[in-house]
Short mmCIF file of C-alpha atoms (C1' of nucleotides) in Angstrom, two decimals:
data_model
loop_
_atom_site.label_atom_id
_atom_site.label_comp_id
_atom_site.label_asym_id
_atom_site.label_seq_id
_atom_site.Cartn_x
_atom_site.Cartn_y
_atom_site.Cartn_z
CA MET A 367 -0.10 -0.07 0.09
CA GLY A 368 2.54 2.69 1.21
CA GLY A 369 4.99 4.08 -1.37
CA GLY A 370 8.40 3.03 0.23
CA ASP A 371 9.80 -0.29 -0.10
CA ILE A 372 10.79 -1.83 3.40
CA GLY A 373 13.44 -3.95 1.62
CA GLU A 374 16.14 -1.38 1.13
CA ILE A 375 17.05 -1.17 4.83
CA LEU A 376 17.12 -5.09 4.98
CA PRO A 377 20.77 -6.39 4.60
CA LYS A 378 20.92 -9.45 2.06
CA HIS A 379 22.76 -12.24 1.21
CA TYR A 380 22.93 -13.98 -2.38
CA VAL A 381 23.51 -17.85 -2.35
CA GLY A 382 23.18 -20.45 -4.58
CA VAL A 383 20.63 -23.56 -4.39
CA GLU A 384 23.75 -25.59 -3.45
CA ASN A 385 23.51 -23.77 -0.16
CA LEU A 386 19.97 -24.77 0.80
CA SER A 387 20.50 -28.56 0.42
CA GLY A 388 18.79 -30.09 3.10
CA SER A 389 16.55 -27.31 4.20
CA ILE A 390 12.89 -27.42 5.02
CA ILE A 391 11.35 -24.58 3.35
CA ALA A 392 7.87 -23.15 3.91
CA VAL A 393 6.57 -21.44 0.80
CA ASP A 394 4.16 -18.71 1.08
CA ALA A 395 1.63 -20.42 -1.45
CA TYR A 396 -0.55 -17.67 -3.14
CA ASN A 397 2.56 -15.59 -3.59
CA MET A 398 3.98 -18.44 -5.56
CA LEU A 399 0.89 -19.24 -7.24
CA TYR A 400 0.51 -15.36 -8.22
CA GLN A 401 3.98 -15.29 -9.63
CA PHE A 402 3.33 -18.15 -11.85
CA LEU A 403 -0.05 -16.81 -13.10
CA SER A 404 1.30 -13.88 -13.94
CA THR A 405 4.77 -14.94 -15.76
CA ILE A 406 3.77 -17.97 -17.44
CA ARG A 407 2.03 -16.63 -20.55
CA GLN A 408 2.11 -16.61 -24.33
CA PRO A 409 3.60 -13.28 -26.00
CA ASP A 410 0.32 -11.71 -26.28
CA GLY A 411 -0.21 -12.59 -22.25
CA THR A 412 -3.00 -15.77 -23.01
CA PRO A 413 -2.38 -18.00 -19.82
CA LEU A 414 -1.37 -21.71 -20.34
CA MET A 415 -4.63 -23.80 -20.71
CA ASP A 416 -6.08 -26.94 -21.38
CA SER A 417 -8.47 -27.51 -24.09
CA ASN A 418 -11.40 -26.81 -21.35
CA GLY A 419 -10.26 -23.24 -20.82
CA ARG A 420 -9.02 -23.99 -17.76
CA ILE A 421 -5.97 -22.08 -16.66
CA THR A 422 -2.66 -24.30 -15.92
CA SER A 423 0.13 -22.29 -15.62
CA HIS A 424 0.52 -22.46 -11.89
CA LEU A 425 0.40 -26.42 -12.51
CA SER A 426 3.48 -25.88 -14.90
CA GLY A 427 5.22 -23.72 -12.77
CA ILE A 428 4.88 -26.10 -9.83
CA ILE A 429 5.84 -29.51 -11.80
CA TYR A 430 8.62 -28.10 -12.88
CA ARG A 431 10.00 -25.95 -10.02
CA VAL A 432 9.12 -28.31 -7.10
CA THR A 433 10.70 -31.21 -8.80
CA ASN A 434 13.74 -29.32 -9.32
CA LEU A 435 14.37 -28.09 -6.23
CA MET A 436 13.39 -31.15 -4.26
CA ALA A 437 16.00 -32.98 -6.58
CA CYS A 438 18.36 -30.26 -5.09
CA GLY A 439 17.47 -31.73 -1.62
CA ILE A 440 15.00 -28.71 -0.51
CA LEU A 441 11.93 -30.04 1.44
CA PHE A 442 8.93 -28.03 1.04
CA ILE A 443 5.52 -27.06 3.13
CA PHE A 444 3.23 -25.07 1.17
CA VAL A 445 1.30 -22.78 3.34
CA PHE A 446 -2.18 -21.40 1.67
CA ASP A 447 -4.17 -18.20 3.14
CA GLY A 448 -7.28 -18.62 4.88
CA SER A 449 -9.69 -15.52 5.35
CA PRO A 450 -8.13 -12.14 5.22
CA PRO A 451 -8.14 -9.89 8.13
CA GLU A 452 -10.89 -7.03 8.10
CA LEU A 453 -7.41 -4.22 7.75
CA LYS A 454 -6.63 -5.83 4.39
CA MET A 455 -9.95 -5.08 2.52
CA LYS A 456 -8.86 -2.00 1.47
CA THR A 457 -5.96 -3.29 -0.26
CA LEU A 458 -7.78 -6.05 -1.51
CA LYS A 459 -10.62 -4.19 -3.04
CA ARG A 460 -7.49 -2.05 -4.69
CA ARG A 461 -5.99 -4.41 -6.08
CA LYS A 462 -9.43 -6.05 -7.62
CA GLU A 463 -10.19 -2.72 -8.98
CA SER A 464 -6.46 -2.56 -10.87
CA ARG A 465 -6.94 -6.23 -12.17
CA GLU A 466 -10.23 -5.29 -13.41
CA TYR A 467 -8.76 -2.08 -15.05
CA ALA A 468 -5.81 -4.29 -16.44
CA ARG A 469 -8.09 -6.83 -17.71
CA MET A 470 -9.93 -4.38 -20.06
CA GLN A 471 -6.86 -2.98 -21.44
CA TRP A 472 -5.39 -6.49 -21.95
CA GLU A 473 -8.36 -7.39 -23.90
CA TYR A 474 -8.60 -4.01 -25.79
CA LEU A 475 -4.64 -4.18 -26.92
CA ARG A 476 -4.01 -7.91 -27.52
CA GLU A 477 -4.99 -7.58 -31.14
CA ILE A 478 -3.60 -3.97 -31.72
CA SER A 479 0.05 -4.98 -30.02
CA PRO A 480 0.69 -8.09 -28.16
CA GLU A 481 4.00 -6.74 -26.57
CA LEU A 482 1.94 -3.85 -24.80
CA ALA A 483 -1.11 -6.51 -23.98
CA LEU A 484 1.31 -8.54 -22.10
CA LYS A 485 1.95 -5.75 -19.42
CA TYR A 486 -1.50 -5.57 -18.68
CA ALA A 487 -2.15 -9.35 -18.88
CA LYS A 488 0.40 -9.95 -16.12
CA ALA A 489 -1.29 -7.21 -13.77
CA SER A 490 -4.63 -9.02 -14.44
CA ALA A 491 -3.78 -12.63 -12.83
CA TYR A 492 -5.41 -13.50 -9.81
CA VAL A 493 -5.68 -16.57 -7.91
CA ASP A 494 -9.26 -18.13 -7.31
CA GLU A 495 -10.58 -21.20 -5.71
CA GLU A 496 -10.40 -23.46 -8.70
CA ILE A 497 -6.45 -22.18 -8.87
CA VAL A 498 -6.11 -23.03 -5.41
CA GLU A 499 -7.83 -26.21 -5.25
CA SER A 500 -5.84 -27.50 -8.01
CA ALA A 501 -2.49 -26.73 -7.13
CA LYS A 502 -3.22 -28.43 -3.56
CA LYS A 503 -4.21 -31.59 -5.63
CA LEU A 504 -0.86 -31.38 -7.63
CA LEU A 505 1.07 -30.72 -4.57
CA SER A 506 -0.54 -33.61 -2.40
CA TYR A 507 0.11 -36.05 -5.67
CA LEU A 508 3.88 -34.89 -5.30
CA GLY A 509 3.95 -35.43 -1.54
CA VAL A 510 4.56 -31.93 -0.75
CA PRO A 511 2.61 -31.31 3.17
CA ILE A 512 0.26 -28.59 3.01
CA VAL A 513 -0.64 -26.25 5.89
CA GLN A 514 -3.65 -23.90 6.11
CA SER A 515 -3.57 -20.76 7.65
CA PRO A 516 -6.78 -19.40 9.34
CA SER A 517 -5.67 -15.86 8.41
CA GLU A 518 -2.43 -14.71 6.31
CA GLY A 519 -0.40 -17.32 5.05
CA GLU A 520 2.70 -15.60 5.48
CA ALA A 521 1.79 -15.42 9.35
CA GLN A 522 1.18 -19.06 9.22
CA ALA A 523 4.59 -19.83 7.12
CA ALA A 524 6.55 -17.26 9.78
CA PHE A 525 5.09 -19.50 12.85
CA ILE A 526 6.26 -22.79 11.21
CA ALA A 527 9.78 -21.35 10.54
CA ALA A 528 9.71 -19.58 14.24
CA ARG A 529 9.00 -22.77 15.97
CA GLY A 530 11.62 -24.69 14.07
CA ASP A 531 9.48 -26.77 11.64
CA ALA A 532 11.14 -25.08 8.56
CA HIS A 533 14.38 -23.10 8.30
CA HIS A 534 13.19 -20.52 5.87
CA VAL A 535 9.98 -18.63 4.30
CA ALA A 536 9.94 -18.15 0.24
CA SER A 537 8.09 -15.41 -0.48
CA GLN A 538 8.61 -11.95 -2.71
CA ASP A 539 7.18 -9.97 0.04
CA TYR A 540 8.75 -9.33 3.30
CA ASP A 541 5.72 -9.50 5.91
CA SER A 542 7.18 -13.02 6.94
CA LEU A 543 10.04 -11.00 8.83
CA LEU A 544 7.51 -8.77 10.55
CA PHE A 545 5.58 -11.89 11.41
CA GLY A 546 8.77 -13.29 12.88
CA ALA A 547 10.15 -15.51 10.30
CA PRO A 548 13.77 -16.15 11.31
CA SER A 549 14.79 -16.23 7.59
CA LEU A 550 13.41 -15.13 4.14
CA ILE A 551 14.03 -16.32 0.61
CA ARG A 552 13.36 -14.14 -2.34
CA ASN A 553 13.75 -15.17 -5.95
CA MET A 554 13.68 -18.65 -5.94
CA SER A 555 13.26 -19.87 -9.33
CA ILE A 556 15.58 -22.16 -11.51
CA SER A 557 16.69 -19.60 -13.86
CA HIS A 558 17.94 -17.29 -11.12
CA ARG A 559 21.57 -18.22 -9.93
CA HIS A 560 21.38 -16.73 -6.30
CA TYR A 561 18.51 -16.33 -4.30
CA THR A 562 18.44 -13.63 -1.81
CA ILE A 563 18.29 -14.23 1.61
CA ILE A 564 17.49 -12.23 4.61
CA SER A 565 17.95 -13.12 8.39
CA LEU A 566 15.58 -11.60 10.66
CA HIS A 567 18.09 -11.54 13.59
CA GLU A 568 21.18 -10.14 11.17
CA THR A 569 18.40 -7.28 10.50
CA LEU A 570 17.97 -6.62 13.91
CA LYS A 571 21.36 -6.63 14.62
CA THR A 572 22.31 -4.20 11.86
CA HIS A 573 20.29 -1.71 13.03
CA ASN A 574 20.19 -2.28 16.53
CA ILE A 575 16.38 -2.35 17.10
CA THR A 576 13.73 -4.91 18.07
CA ARG A 577 11.00 -6.66 15.78
CA GLU A 578 8.73 -4.47 17.35
CA ASN A 579 10.44 -1.37 16.12
CA LEU A 580 10.58 -3.23 12.67
CA ILE A 581 7.29 -3.33 12.57
CA ASP A 582 6.52 0.20 13.51
CA VAL A 583 9.13 1.21 10.39
CA ALA A 584 6.88 -1.15 8.36
CA ILE A 585 3.59 0.75 9.44
CA LEU A 586 5.35 4.12 8.54
CA ILE A 587 6.21 3.28 5.32
CA GLY A 588 2.73 1.43 4.56
CA THR A 589 1.92 -1.99 4.75
CA ASP A 590 -1.28 -4.34 3.35
CA TYR A 591 -3.15 -2.92 6.60
CA ASN A 592 -2.34 0.93 5.91
CA ASP A 593 -1.44 3.59 3.79
CA GLY A 594 1.68 4.97 5.72
CA ILE A 595 2.69 8.19 6.17
CA ARG A 596 3.10 10.48 2.87
CA GLY A 597 6.47 11.68 2.11
CA ILE A 598 8.17 8.73 4.46
CA GLY A 599 10.26 6.09 3.14
CA PRO A 600 12.27 3.57 4.64
CA LYS A 601 15.40 5.48 5.56
CA LYS A 602 13.13 8.40 7.25
CA ALA A 603 11.05 5.49 8.73
CA LEU A 604 14.14 4.03 10.38
CA LYS A 605 15.39 6.74 11.48
CA LEU A 606 12.36 8.40 13.53
CA ILE A 607 12.02 4.69 15.15
CA LYS A 608 15.85 4.73 16.14
CA LYS A 609 15.61 8.33 17.58
CA TYR A 610 12.02 7.99 19.33
CA GLY A 611 11.47 4.25 19.88
CA CYS A 612 8.05 3.58 18.78
CA ILE A 613 5.09 5.41 16.85
CA GLU A 614 3.64 6.61 19.90
CA LYS A 615 6.87 8.79 20.84
CA ILE A 616 7.02 10.14 17.65
CA ILE A 617 3.49 11.21 17.58
CA ALA A 618 4.05 12.34 21.16
CA ALA A 619 7.13 14.72 19.95
CA LYS A 620 4.88 16.08 17.18
CA LYS A 621 7.05 14.86 14.43
CA ILE A 622 3.86 13.11 12.24
CA ASP A 623 0.29 13.00 12.20
CA THR A 624 -1.81 10.10 12.47
CA GLU A 625 -2.80 9.92 8.88
CA GLY A 626 -2.17 6.70 7.31
CA ILE A 627 -1.55 5.30 10.44
CA GLU A 628 -4.57 5.31 12.25
CA ASP A 629 -4.84 1.71 13.33
CA TYR A 630 -1.35 1.44 13.99
CA GLN A 631 -1.81 -0.39 17.39
CA ILE A 632 -3.73 -2.71 16.17
CA ILE A 633 -1.75 -3.44 13.18
CA ARG A 634 1.56 -3.82 15.19
CA GLU A 635 -0.47 -6.39 17.33
CA MET A 636 -1.41 -8.27 14.53
CA PHE A 637 2.17 -8.61 13.38
CA LEU A 638 3.36 -9.43 16.84
CA HIS A 639 0.79 -12.14 17.41
CA PRO A 640 -0.89 -13.19 14.55
CA ASP A 641 -3.84 -15.59 13.97
CA VAL A 642 -2.03 -19.08 13.39
CA TYR A 643 -2.91 -22.63 13.68
CA GLU A 644 -0.38 -23.90 16.49
CA ASN A 645 -1.60 -27.58 15.74
CA TYR A 646 -0.72 -28.90 12.08
CA GLU A 647 0.41 -31.70 10.30
CA ILE A 648 3.63 -31.83 8.30
CA LYS A 649 4.62 -35.12 6.56
CA TRP A 650 6.04 -35.75 3.22
CA ASN A 651 4.80 -38.48 1.34
CA PRO A 652 6.91 -40.20 -1.36
CA PRO A 653 5.19 -38.65 -4.70
CA ASP A 654 2.35 -40.72 -6.28
CA GLU A 655 3.83 -40.99 -10.01
CA SER A 656 0.24 -42.30 -11.32
CA LYS A 657 -1.89 -39.83 -9.57
CA VAL A 658 0.44 -36.65 -10.72
CA LEU A 659 0.45 -38.34 -14.32
CA SER A 660 -3.50 -38.55 -14.71
CA PHE A 661 -3.88 -35.33 -13.42
CA LEU A 662 -1.53 -33.51 -15.43
CA CYS A 663 -1.55 -35.42 -18.68
CA ASP A 664 -5.17 -36.85 -18.75
CA GLU A 665 -6.94 -34.00 -17.19
CA HIS A 666 -4.97 -31.01 -18.27
CA GLU A 667 -3.11 -32.32 -21.24
CA PHE A 668 0.26 -31.91 -20.27
CA SER A 669 3.12 -33.56 -22.30
CA GLU A 670 3.52 -37.48 -20.76
CA ALA A 671 7.31 -37.18 -21.75
CA ARG A 672 7.84 -34.09 -20.01
CA VAL A 673 5.82 -34.93 -16.86
CA ARG A 674 7.76 -38.45 -16.53
CA ARG A 675 10.75 -36.49 -17.03
CA ALA A 676 10.20 -33.76 -14.20
CA LEU A 677 9.09 -37.09 -12.17
CA SER A 678 11.82 -38.96 -12.50
CA ARG A 679 14.07 -36.07 -10.64
CA ILE A 680 12.15 -36.97 -7.55
CA VAL A 681 11.14 -40.95 -7.74
CA ARG A 682 13.14 -43.27 -5.49
CA GLU A 683 15.72 -45.11 -7.76
CA ARG A 684 16.55 -48.85 -6.63
CA ASP A 685 18.45 -48.71 -3.94
CA ASP A 686 21.84 -50.19 -5.49
CA ASP A 687 25.34 -49.43 -4.43
CA ASP A 688 25.70 -46.15 -6.43
CA ARG A 689 22.61 -44.44 -4.99
CA SER A 690 23.51 -45.03 -1.39
CA SER A 691 26.96 -43.70 -1.78
CA ARG A 692 25.93 -40.43 -3.68
CA ASP A 693 23.33 -40.40 -1.17
CA SER A 694 25.72 -40.21 1.91
CA GLU A 695 28.25 -37.97 -0.08
CA LYS A 696 24.83 -35.47 -0.37
CA ARG A 697 24.42 -35.74 3.64
CA ARG A 698 28.10 -34.58 3.91
CA LYS A 699 27.75 -31.90 1.99
CA LYS A 700 24.47 -30.77 3.31
CA SER A 701 25.70 -30.61 6.81
CA SER A 702 28.52 -28.23 5.91
CA GLU A 703 26.75 -26.08 3.87
CA GLN A 704 23.60 -25.75 6.32
CA ALA A 705 26.59 -24.47 8.96
CA ARG A 706 28.08 -22.08 6.47
CA ILE A 707 24.30 -20.32 6.32
CA SER A 708 23.72 -20.41 10.05
CA ASP A 709 26.41 -18.24 10.33
CA TRP A 710 24.53 -15.10 9.37
CA LEU A 711 20.98 -16.40 10.76
"C1'" DC B 3 8.61 -19.64 -15.39
"C1'" DG B 4 10.94 -23.73 -17.21
"C1'" DG B 5 12.14 -27.41 -20.85
"C1'" DC B 6 13.93 -28.05 -24.90
"C1'" DG B 7 15.98 -27.60 -29.58
"C1'" DT B 8 19.48 -24.97 -32.45
"C1'" DC B 9 24.01 -23.13 -33.37
"C1'" DA B 10 28.61 -21.68 -32.61
"C1'" DT C 473 29.00 -25.94 -22.89
"C1'" DG C 474 26.25 -22.11 -23.09
"C1'" DA C 475 23.38 -18.19 -24.97
"C1'" DC C 476 19.22 -17.85 -27.56
"C1'" DG C 477 14.47 -18.10 -28.57
"C1'" DC C 478 10.47 -20.40 -29.17
"C1'" DC C 479 6.97 -23.34 -27.05
"C1'" DG C 480 4.32 -25.45 -23.70
"C1'" DG C 481 -1.30 -26.37 -22.05
#
DNA sequence: CGGCGTCA
DNA sequence: TGACGCCGG
């Protein structure tokens, strides 16, 4: 909602996928699905679809990305949104309106200028119930655990990581850090050579602030739940919080008005104590090859050769000597790399 | 986005 | 082998 990008004040590390081998990553599912739907398109902006007109861009994204990264030794937990907090409604309404505007522009432009149309097509992407259900189906056939959040997926993912059931949260957004995720991974695609990792602990240490301070900084800039203060970006917000300690004291010192941060106490409380399920089950299953094949190839007309190849990356081979020696080699590599990452966590 | 064929 | 560009559904 706000104008600034809190990412500007977060210390970042860039790591290759090898460094993530052996780690458990809680994925902000909505965020990843949105990325797939927005980017996996034809040059004129049309998403991938089966012959019944059902969108399949996200299924393509999942089958290739998840199998690739699993083959690199990563374990996934996909965390899905529940119902959004009341304070987010304004943002959601605004997003819906700009999506509908983009859809009109796309439909108008697709015959005139495909490459201009593409931009609007991407902006018109949305995650509906059918997208969510088909994604859950494919993930469950792949044996990937799914966790439902009562409210924000990022909050649930952060809770899972903070509790120690995952090492990182994967999302393009920064909110999971505010929700207490110890580590955030961005740009987690196969084509990105290096992923961005942000450690909450390192962030707080770098600026000598608390998580509550960081949340106040985010509220001043603007979040999904408030507009933020006009003219205040991440640098100014951080400076103010470091000088005065909290939003209450900045207001008391008459440095800012409350316009754009009216609900700051409620929002701060939401980030500190979000609505999450404390009981959830995380269980990795072996992929059900035949269910994946019938779902993707029979129902959605994927190429069987391609899907088989993707699956071959993650299905257990016969347990011969070759295999077990490679496995133990991987395990040795994994523990030394895990130690390297934990240096700055 | 990721797969896959092409070409140097 | 790696950069490039079209195709997938």
